[in-house]
Coordinates of C-alpha atoms and ligand atoms in Angstrom, one line a residue:
M1 CA 0.0 0.0 0.0
I2 CA 1.0 3.6 -0.2
I3 CA 0.3 6.4 2.3
V4 CA -0.2 9.7 0.4
M5 CA 0.6 12.7 2.6
K6 CA -1.2 16.0 2.2
P7 CA 0.5 18.7 0.1
G8 CA 3.2 20.6 2.1
A9 CA 3.3 17.9 4.9
P10 CA 6.4 18.7 7.0
Q11 CA 9.2 16.2 7.3
S12 CA 8.4 15.6 10.9
A13 CA 4.9 14.4 10.0
V14 CA 6.3 12.1 7.3
Q15 CA 8.8 10.7 9.7
S16 CA 6.3 9.9 12.4
V17 CA 4.0 8.1 10.0
A18 CA 6.9 6.1 8.5
G19 CA 8.1 5.4 12.1
V20 CA 4.7 3.9 13.1
V21 CA 4.9 1.6 10.0
R22 CA 8.5 0.5 10.6
D23 CA 7.7 -0.2 14.3
K24 CA 5.4 -2.9 13.1
G25 CA 8.3 -4.5 11.1
L26 CA 7.4 -3.2 7.6
E27 CA 9.6 -1.4 5.2
T28 CA 9.0 2.2 4.1
H29 CA 10.2 3.8 0.8
L30 CA 9.7 7.6 0.5
S31 CA 9.0 9.2 -2.8
Q32 CA 9.2 13.0 -2.5
G33 CA 7.4 14.8 -5.2
E34 CA 7.3 18.6 -5.7
Q35 CA 4.0 18.9 -3.8
V36 CA 3.3 15.5 -2.3
T37 CA 5.2 12.9 -0.4
I38 CA 4.3 9.2 -0.8
I39 CA 5.3 6.6 1.7
G40 CA 5.4 3.2 0.0
V41 CA 4.9 0.3 2.4
V42 CA 6.2 -3.2 1.8
G43 CA 5.4 -6.1 4.2
D44 CA 2.6 -7.7 6.0
K45 CA -0.2 -5.1 6.0
T46 CA -2.3 -7.0 8.4
R47 CA 0.0 -5.8 11.2
L48 CA -1.0 -2.2 10.5
N49 CA -4.0 -0.3 11.9
S50 CA -5.1 1.7 8.9
Q51 CA -7.6 3.7 10.9
Q52 CA -4.8 4.8 13.3
L53 CA -2.6 5.8 10.3
Q54 CA -5.4 7.6 8.5
A55 CA -6.0 9.7 11.6
M56 CA -2.4 10.8 11.9
P57 CA -1.6 14.5 11.1
Y58 CA -1.1 15.3 7.3
V59 CA -2.1 11.8 6.1
D60 CA -4.3 12.4 3.1
R61 CA -5.2 8.8 2.1
I62 CA -4.1 5.2 2.1
V63 CA -4.2 3.4 -1.2
P64 CA -3.8 -0.4 -1.5
I65 CA -1.5 -1.6 -4.2
T66 CA -3.0 -4.7 -5.7
E67 CA -0.1 -5.6 -8.0
S68 CA 2.5 -8.0 -6.6
Y69 CA 5.4 -5.7 -7.6
K70 CA 5.7 -2.7 -5.4
L71 CA 9.1 -1.0 -5.7
S72 CA 9.0 -1.1 -9.5
N73 CA 5.4 0.2 -9.4
R74 CA 4.6 3.7 -10.6
K75 CA 2.1 4.1 -7.7
F76 CA 5.0 3.8 -5.3
H77 CA 7.2 6.2 -7.1
P78 CA 5.3 8.6 -9.5
Q79 CA 8.4 10.4 -10.8
P80 CA 10.3 8.6 -13.6
T81 CA 13.5 7.1 -12.4
R82 CA 16.8 8.2 -13.9
V83 CA 19.7 5.7 -14.1
K84 CA 23.3 6.9 -14.3
V85 CA 25.6 4.8 -16.4
G86 CA 29.1 6.2 -16.4
N87 CA 28.6 9.9 -17.2
H88 CA 25.4 9.3 -19.0
E89 CA 21.9 9.4 -17.6
I90 CA 19.1 7.2 -18.9
G91 CA 15.7 8.7 -18.2
P92 CA 12.8 10.9 -19.3
D93 CA 14.9 13.7 -20.9
T94 CA 17.4 11.6 -22.8
L95 CA 17.4 9.2 -25.7
T96 CA 20.1 6.6 -25.0
I97 CA 21.7 4.7 -27.8
M98 CA 23.5 1.5 -26.9
A99 CA 25.2 0.0 -29.9
G100 CA 27.9 -2.5 -30.6
P101 CA 28.5 -6.1 -31.6
C102 CA 26.5 -9.0 -30.3
A103 CA 29.7 -10.6 -29.1
V104 CA 33.2 -9.2 -28.4
E105 CA 35.3 -11.2 -30.8
T106 CA 38.8 -9.5 -30.8
E107 CA 40.2 -6.3 -29.3
E108 CA 40.6 -4.8 -32.7
Q109 CA 37.0 -5.6 -33.7
L110 CA 35.6 -4.0 -30.6
M111 CA 37.8 -0.9 -30.9
T112 CA 36.8 -0.4 -34.5
I113 CA 33.1 -0.8 -33.7
A114 CA 33.3 1.4 -30.5
R115 CA 34.9 4.3 -32.5
A116 CA 32.3 4.0 -35.3
V117 CA 29.3 4.0 -33.0
K118 CA 30.6 6.9 -31.1
K119 CA 31.2 8.8 -34.3
S120 CA 27.5 8.3 -35.2
G121 CA 26.3 9.4 -31.8
A122 CA 25.9 6.4 -29.5
Q123 CA 26.5 7.0 -25.7
I124 CA 27.0 3.4 -24.6
V125 CA 28.9 0.6 -26.3
R126 CA 27.5 -2.9 -25.9
G127 CA 29.4 -6.2 -26.4
G128 CA 28.8 -9.7 -25.1
A129 CA 31.6 -11.5 -23.3
Y130 CA 29.4 -14.2 -22.0
K131 CA 27.0 -15.5 -24.6
P132 CA 24.0 -17.5 -23.6
R133 CA 23.7 -19.2 -27.0
T134 CA 20.8 -21.5 -27.9
S135 CA 23.3 -24.1 -29.1
P136 CA 26.2 -25.2 -26.8
Y137 CA 28.3 -25.5 -29.9
S138 CA 28.0 -21.8 -30.9
F139 CA 30.6 -19.2 -29.9
Q140 CA 30.2 -18.7 -26.1
G141 CA 32.2 -15.5 -25.7
L142 CA 35.7 -14.4 -24.6
E143 CA 34.6 -14.1 -20.9
E144 CA 37.0 -12.0 -18.8
E145 CA 39.3 -11.2 -21.7
G146 CA 36.3 -9.7 -23.5
L147 CA 35.5 -7.6 -20.5
R148 CA 39.1 -6.3 -20.5
Y149 CA 38.6 -5.2 -24.1
M150 CA 35.4 -3.4 -23.1
A151 CA 37.4 -1.5 -20.5
E152 CA 39.9 -0.6 -23.2
A153 CA 37.1 0.6 -25.5
K154 CA 35.8 2.9 -22.7
K155 CA 39.3 4.3 -22.1
E156 CA 39.8 5.0 -25.8
T157 CA 36.4 6.4 -26.7
G158 CA 35.0 7.7 -23.4
L159 CA 31.7 5.7 -24.0
A160 CA 30.0 4.0 -21.2
T161 CA 29.9 0.2 -21.5
I162 CA 27.4 -2.6 -21.0
C163 CA 27.9 -6.4 -21.0
E164 CA 25.6 -9.3 -20.3
V165 CA 26.2 -11.5 -17.3
I166 CA 25.0 -15.1 -16.9
S167 CA 26.4 -16.0 -13.4
E168 CA 27.4 -14.6 -10.1
A169 CA 31.1 -14.9 -11.1
A170 CA 30.4 -13.0 -14.3
I171 CA 28.8 -10.2 -12.2
E172 CA 31.9 -10.0 -10.0
A173 CA 34.1 -9.8 -13.1
A174 CA 31.9 -7.3 -14.9
A175 CA 31.9 -5.0 -11.9
K176 CA 35.7 -4.5 -12.4
Y177 CA 35.5 -3.6 -16.1
V178 CA 32.1 -2.2 -17.3
D179 CA 29.5 0.4 -16.3
M180 CA 26.3 -1.5 -16.6
I181 CA 25.3 -5.2 -16.6
Q182 CA 22.7 -6.8 -18.7
I183 CA 20.4 -9.7 -17.8
G184 CA 19.4 -11.4 -21.0
A185 CA 15.9 -12.6 -22.0
R186 CA 16.9 -16.2 -21.2
N187 CA 17.8 -15.3 -17.6
M188 CA 14.9 -12.9 -16.8
Q189 CA 13.5 -15.4 -14.3
N190 CA 16.8 -16.6 -13.0
F191 CA 15.9 -15.3 -9.5
Q192 CA 19.3 -16.0 -7.9
L193 CA 21.0 -14.0 -10.7
L194 CA 18.5 -11.2 -10.2
R195 CA 19.2 -11.1 -6.5
E196 CA 23.0 -11.0 -7.2
A197 CA 22.5 -8.2 -9.7
G198 CA 20.6 -6.4 -7.0
R199 CA 23.4 -6.9 -4.5
S200 CA 26.0 -5.6 -7.0
K201 CA 24.3 -2.2 -7.0
M202 CA 25.4 -1.8 -10.6
P203 CA 23.0 -0.3 -13.2
V204 CA 21.1 -3.3 -14.7
L205 CA 19.5 -3.6 -18.1
L206 CA 16.8 -6.2 -17.6
K207 CA 15.6 -7.7 -20.9
R208 CA 12.1 -9.1 -21.2
G209 CA 11.9 -12.9 -21.2
L210 CA 11.1 -14.6 -24.5
A211 CA 7.6 -15.5 -23.2
A212 CA 7.2 -13.3 -20.2
T213 CA 4.2 -11.2 -19.5
I214 CA 4.7 -7.6 -18.4
D215 CA 3.7 -8.5 -14.9
E216 CA 6.4 -11.2 -14.7
W217 CA 8.9 -8.8 -16.1
L218 CA 8.1 -6.1 -13.5
N219 CA 8.3 -8.8 -10.8
A220 CA 11.8 -9.7 -12.1
A221 CA 12.7 -6.0 -11.7
E222 CA 11.3 -6.1 -8.2
Y223 CA 13.8 -8.9 -7.3
I224 CA 16.7 -6.5 -8.2
I225 CA 15.3 -3.4 -6.5
A226 CA 14.3 -5.4 -3.4
E227 CA 18.0 -6.1 -2.8
G228 CA 18.6 -2.3 -2.6
N229 CA 19.5 -1.6 -6.2
P230 CA 17.0 0.9 -7.8
N231 CA 19.2 1.3 -11.0
V232 CA 17.1 -0.9 -13.3
V233 CA 16.3 -0.2 -17.0
L234 CA 13.9 -2.4 -18.8
C235 CA 14.4 -3.6 -22.4
E236 CA 11.7 -4.8 -24.8
R237 CA 13.4 -7.2 -27.2
G238 CA 10.5 -9.0 -28.8
I239 CA 8.5 -12.0 -27.5
R240 CA 7.8 -15.4 -29.0
T241 CA 4.6 -15.6 -31.0
Y242 CA 3.2 -17.8 -33.9
E243 CA 4.8 -15.4 -36.4
T244 CA 8.0 -16.8 -38.0
A245 CA 8.8 -14.0 -40.5
T246 CA 10.8 -12.3 -37.8
R247 CA 12.9 -13.8 -35.1
N248 CA 10.5 -12.5 -32.4
T249 CA 7.6 -10.1 -32.4
L250 CA 8.4 -6.7 -31.1
D251 CA 5.8 -5.8 -28.6
L252 CA 5.8 -2.0 -28.9
S253 CA 2.7 -1.8 -26.8
A254 CA 4.9 -2.8 -23.9
V255 CA 6.4 0.8 -24.0
P256 CA 3.3 2.7 -23.1
V257 CA 2.1 0.0 -20.7
I258 CA 5.4 0.0 -18.8
R259 CA 5.4 3.8 -18.7
E260 CA 2.0 3.7 -17.1
K261 CA 2.7 0.8 -14.7
S262 CA 6.3 1.6 -13.7
H263 CA 8.7 4.5 -13.1
L264 CA 11.6 2.5 -14.6
P265 CA 13.1 3.6 -17.9
I266 CA 12.4 1.4 -20.9
I267 CA 14.4 0.9 -24.0
V268 CA 13.7 -1.0 -27.2
D269 CA 16.0 -3.6 -29.0
P270 CA 14.8 -3.9 -32.6
S271 CA 17.8 -6.1 -33.4
H272 CA 16.9 -9.2 -31.3
A273 CA 13.2 -8.5 -31.9
T274 CA 13.4 -8.9 -35.7
G275 CA 16.7 -10.8 -36.4
V276 CA 16.9 -9.0 -39.7
A277 CA 19.0 -5.9 -40.3
A278 CA 16.6 -4.4 -42.8
Y279 CA 13.7 -4.3 -40.2
V280 CA 15.8 -2.6 -37.6
P281 CA 15.6 1.0 -38.7
P282 CA 11.8 1.3 -39.0
L283 CA 11.3 -0.3 -35.6
A284 CA 14.0 1.8 -34.1
K285 CA 12.0 4.9 -35.2
A286 CA 8.8 3.4 -34.0
G287 CA 10.4 2.7 -30.6
V288 CA 11.4 6.4 -30.2
A289 CA 8.0 7.6 -31.5
C290 CA 6.1 5.5 -28.9
G291 CA 8.0 6.8 -25.9
A292 CA 11.1 4.6 -25.4
D293 CA 14.0 6.1 -23.4
G294 CA 16.5 4.5 -25.7
L295 CA 17.5 1.8 -28.2
M296 CA 19.9 -1.1 -28.2
I297 CA 21.2 -1.8 -31.7
E298 CA 23.6 -4.4 -32.9
V299 CA 26.4 -3.1 -35.1
H300 CA 29.2 -5.0 -36.7
N301 CA 32.2 -4.2 -38.9
D302 CA 31.6 -7.3 -41.0
P303 CA 28.1 -8.7 -40.4
A304 CA 28.6 -11.5 -42.9
H305 CA 31.4 -12.9 -40.8
A306 CA 30.1 -12.1 -37.3
L307 CA 30.5 -14.9 -34.8
S308 CA 27.0 -14.2 -33.5
D309 CA 23.8 -12.4 -34.8
G310 CA 25.3 -11.2 -38.1
P311 CA 22.0 -11.2 -40.0
Q312 CA 20.5 -8.6 -37.7
S313 CA 23.7 -6.5 -37.3
L314 CA 23.9 -3.1 -39.0
T315 CA 27.0 -2.0 -40.9
F316 CA 28.7 1.2 -39.8
E317 CA 27.1 3.0 -42.8
Q318 CA 23.6 1.6 -42.0
F319 CA 24.0 2.6 -38.4
G320 CA 25.1 6.1 -39.4
T321 CA 22.1 6.5 -41.7
L322 CA 19.8 5.3 -39.0
M323 CA 21.2 7.8 -36.5
S324 CA 20.7 10.7 -38.9
D325 CA 17.2 9.5 -39.8
L326 CA 16.3 9.2 -36.1
A327 CA 17.0 12.9 -35.4
P328 CA 13.5 14.2 -36.2
Y329 CA 11.9 11.5 -34.1
I330 CA 14.2 12.3 -31.2
Q331 CA 13.3 16.0 -31.5
L332 CA 9.5 15.2 -31.6
A333 CA 9.9 13.1 -28.5
E334 CA 11.5 16.1 -26.9
R335 CA 14.6 14.3 -25.9
K336 CA 18.3 14.9 -26.2
L337 CA 21.0 12.4 -27.1
T338 CA 23.2 13.9 -24.4
L339 CA 22.2 16.2 -21.6
Ligands
PEP1 C1 22.1 -9.9 -26.6 O1 21.7 -8.7 -26.2 O2 23.1 -10.1 -27.2 C2 21.1 -11.0 -26.3 C3 21.5 -12.2 -26.2 O3 19.9 -10.6 -26.2 P1 18.5 -11.3 -25.6 O4 18.8 -11.7 -24.2 O5 17.5 -10.3 -25.8 O6 18.3 -12.5 -26.6
MN2 MN1 22.9 -10.7 -30.1

């Protein structure tokens, strides 16, 4: 439930209400708006006496939250969350472009791609060092060596960096080298991994599971935030449907739904959604137009020979064209590429 305080309620009143809740063994989360403070309550509500709370000074109303996710719920935290990644901020004023290869293959490959995506206007370079491949015989990633190359790419270009993690050990390694970790679609309900990501306190990009509902996805985010890490960004990357013309079906309706239900930023990944480079630009534009806070785009120096996801990877030229073509959409969305 949330306790909505009256406009202009003094800190002392907020603290005494929160104190009564905490004395009963429940957690409180304050959300301070310009006018109104909201006290979010997590725990066993049956221990609370709602009438007593309602009668306390400056309490406006008590609203039950019926959804199972609380900390990721917009009702708990009406202002949109901003997530800092390196020097960049993902949130309502910016349009964040994460771009790079599916997998880090060599140091030279990553450097070449990082320079190219920076030149075209990306703020974050992506690259997989641990690849959760469908087949165990496909390239599995360079692991820590790949992370070291990511750190080099950051040093050379100044771009922030993101890398997928698939285990607790990978989170520990990633914390040494990159700015943000990614939990991939296949691990969206790996609850132990979500908890570890929460404990790491690193910014986390949480991709939507292949067949996850929006409710399940927000509950996955809840696992991370419940460990004390509010730095979560969601990523719609397509869901599995009966359609086979594209690798997945990009659920663009998830963007306005998430914006209504949650305060967390949401970005769109048209590369994994479609699996086809030619379909990436139109859906990237659609993602920005429907309110996404950013895009994740796979870019490769030589897509035909990429070790992973070549068919959906844009060349440098295609990525440069997309970035120029996105400019009017970014302007219409009243966002900036960098603050
Ligand atoms: C990726 O980003 O390289 C990836 C594997 O994505 P997803 O988890 O969305 O399939
Ligand atoms: Mn990929």
